[in-house]
Short mmCIF file of C-alpha atoms and ligand atoms in Angstrom, two decimals:
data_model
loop_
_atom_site.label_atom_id
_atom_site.label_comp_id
_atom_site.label_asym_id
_atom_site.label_seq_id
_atom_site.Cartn_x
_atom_site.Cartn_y
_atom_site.Cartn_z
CA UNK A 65 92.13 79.24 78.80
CA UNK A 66 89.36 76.91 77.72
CA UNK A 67 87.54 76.39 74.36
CA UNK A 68 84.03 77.83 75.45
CA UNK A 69 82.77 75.54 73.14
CA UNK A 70 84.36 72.49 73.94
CA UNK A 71 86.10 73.00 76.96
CA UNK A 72 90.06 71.65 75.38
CA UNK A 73 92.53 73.71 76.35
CA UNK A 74 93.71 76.32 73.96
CA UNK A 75 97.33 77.00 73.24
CA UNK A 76 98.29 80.32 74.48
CA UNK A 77 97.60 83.08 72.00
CA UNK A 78 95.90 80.55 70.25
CA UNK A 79 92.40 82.39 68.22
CA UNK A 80 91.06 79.06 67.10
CA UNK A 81 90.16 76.17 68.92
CA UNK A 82 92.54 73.01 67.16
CA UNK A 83 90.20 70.74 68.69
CA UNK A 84 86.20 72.01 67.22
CA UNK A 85 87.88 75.17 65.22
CA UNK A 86 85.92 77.51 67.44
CA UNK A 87 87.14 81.14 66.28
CA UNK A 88 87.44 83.48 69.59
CA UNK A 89 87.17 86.07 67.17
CA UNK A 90 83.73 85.17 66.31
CA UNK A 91 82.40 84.50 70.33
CA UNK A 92 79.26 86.62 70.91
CA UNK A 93 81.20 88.18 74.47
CA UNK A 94 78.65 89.05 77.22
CA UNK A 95 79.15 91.36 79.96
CA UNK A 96 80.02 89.18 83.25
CA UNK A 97 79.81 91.80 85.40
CA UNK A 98 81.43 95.23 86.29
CA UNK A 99 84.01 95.63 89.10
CA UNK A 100 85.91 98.30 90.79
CA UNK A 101 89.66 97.97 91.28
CA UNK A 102 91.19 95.85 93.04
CA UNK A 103 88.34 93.07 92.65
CA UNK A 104 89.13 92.98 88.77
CA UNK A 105 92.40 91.30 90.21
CA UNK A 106 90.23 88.61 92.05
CA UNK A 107 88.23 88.15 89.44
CA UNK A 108 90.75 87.70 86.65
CA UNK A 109 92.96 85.03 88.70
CA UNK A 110 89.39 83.36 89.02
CA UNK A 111 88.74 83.15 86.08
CA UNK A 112 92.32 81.94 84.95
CA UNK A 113 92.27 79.35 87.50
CA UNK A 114 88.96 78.06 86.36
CA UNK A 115 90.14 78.29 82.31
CA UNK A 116 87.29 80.67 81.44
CA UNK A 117 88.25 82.78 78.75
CA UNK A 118 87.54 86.41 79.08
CA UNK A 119 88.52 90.03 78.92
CA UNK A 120 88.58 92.92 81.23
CA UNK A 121 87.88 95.95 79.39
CA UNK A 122 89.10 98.87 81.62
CA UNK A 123 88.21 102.21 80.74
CA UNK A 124 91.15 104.37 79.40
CA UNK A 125 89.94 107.44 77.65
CA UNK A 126 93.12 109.37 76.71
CA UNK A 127 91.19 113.09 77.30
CA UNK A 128 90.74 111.72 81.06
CA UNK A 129 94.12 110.62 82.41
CA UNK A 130 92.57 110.49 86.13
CA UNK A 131 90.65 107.31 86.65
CA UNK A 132 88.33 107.65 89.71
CA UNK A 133 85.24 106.84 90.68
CA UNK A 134 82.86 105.40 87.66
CA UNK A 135 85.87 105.74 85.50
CA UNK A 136 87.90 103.24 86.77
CA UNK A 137 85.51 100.59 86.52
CA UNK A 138 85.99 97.43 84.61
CA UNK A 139 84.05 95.42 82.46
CA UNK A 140 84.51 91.48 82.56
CA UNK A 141 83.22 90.27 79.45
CA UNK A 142 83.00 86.16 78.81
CA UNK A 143 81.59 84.37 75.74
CA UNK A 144 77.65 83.68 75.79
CA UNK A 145 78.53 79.79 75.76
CA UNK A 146 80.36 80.32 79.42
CA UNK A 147 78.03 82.82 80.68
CA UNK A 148 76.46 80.43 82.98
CA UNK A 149 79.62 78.69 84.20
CA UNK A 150 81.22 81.94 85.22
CA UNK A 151 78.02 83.36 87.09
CA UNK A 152 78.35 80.52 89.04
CA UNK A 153 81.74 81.04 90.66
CA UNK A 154 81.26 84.85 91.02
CA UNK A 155 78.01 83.57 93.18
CA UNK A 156 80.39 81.18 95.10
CA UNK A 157 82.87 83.50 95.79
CA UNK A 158 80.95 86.19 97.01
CA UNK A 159 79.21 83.50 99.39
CA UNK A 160 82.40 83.04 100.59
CA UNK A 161 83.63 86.05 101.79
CA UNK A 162 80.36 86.76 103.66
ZN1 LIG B 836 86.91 73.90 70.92
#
């Protein structure tokens, strides 16, 4: 993943950036867009290919074991600063598969 700020690579599991001392902790995260299984998969390897930190938040409410319909849909949240970038390729992509 990339430094939203900065764009250096982080070290894996890293929280701060070494390069500007960006604190992921402290990223104001943005919802991306919501998808439906499998797409989350697409979307996450896009994402990793293109270094844009984020985080799928998939629903998993322990009093409803049976995820179907609404409830299996998953949030892809990215920092404000890459907001932007990552609308972009979720535009290309879904150009491309029409
Ligand atoms: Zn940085």
């Amino acid at each position: 993943m990339n430094c939203p700020q900065c764009k250096q690579r982080l070290t894996s599991q890293s929280l701060t950036c070494a390069n500007c001392g960006y604190d992921i902790n402290s990223a104001n995260w943005v919802l991306l867009t919501k998808v439906y299984p499998p797409n989350d998969l697409v979307i996450e390897s896009l994402l990793i290919s293109y270094g844009i930190l984020h985080k799928m938040i998939r629903h998993d409410i322990p009093q409803m074991p049976v995820t179907v319909g609404p409830l299996a849909e998953v949030k892809v949240m990215v920092p404000e600063q890459v907001l932007s970038e990552a609308q972009a390729l979720l535009e290309e992509m879904s150009q491309e598969s029409e």
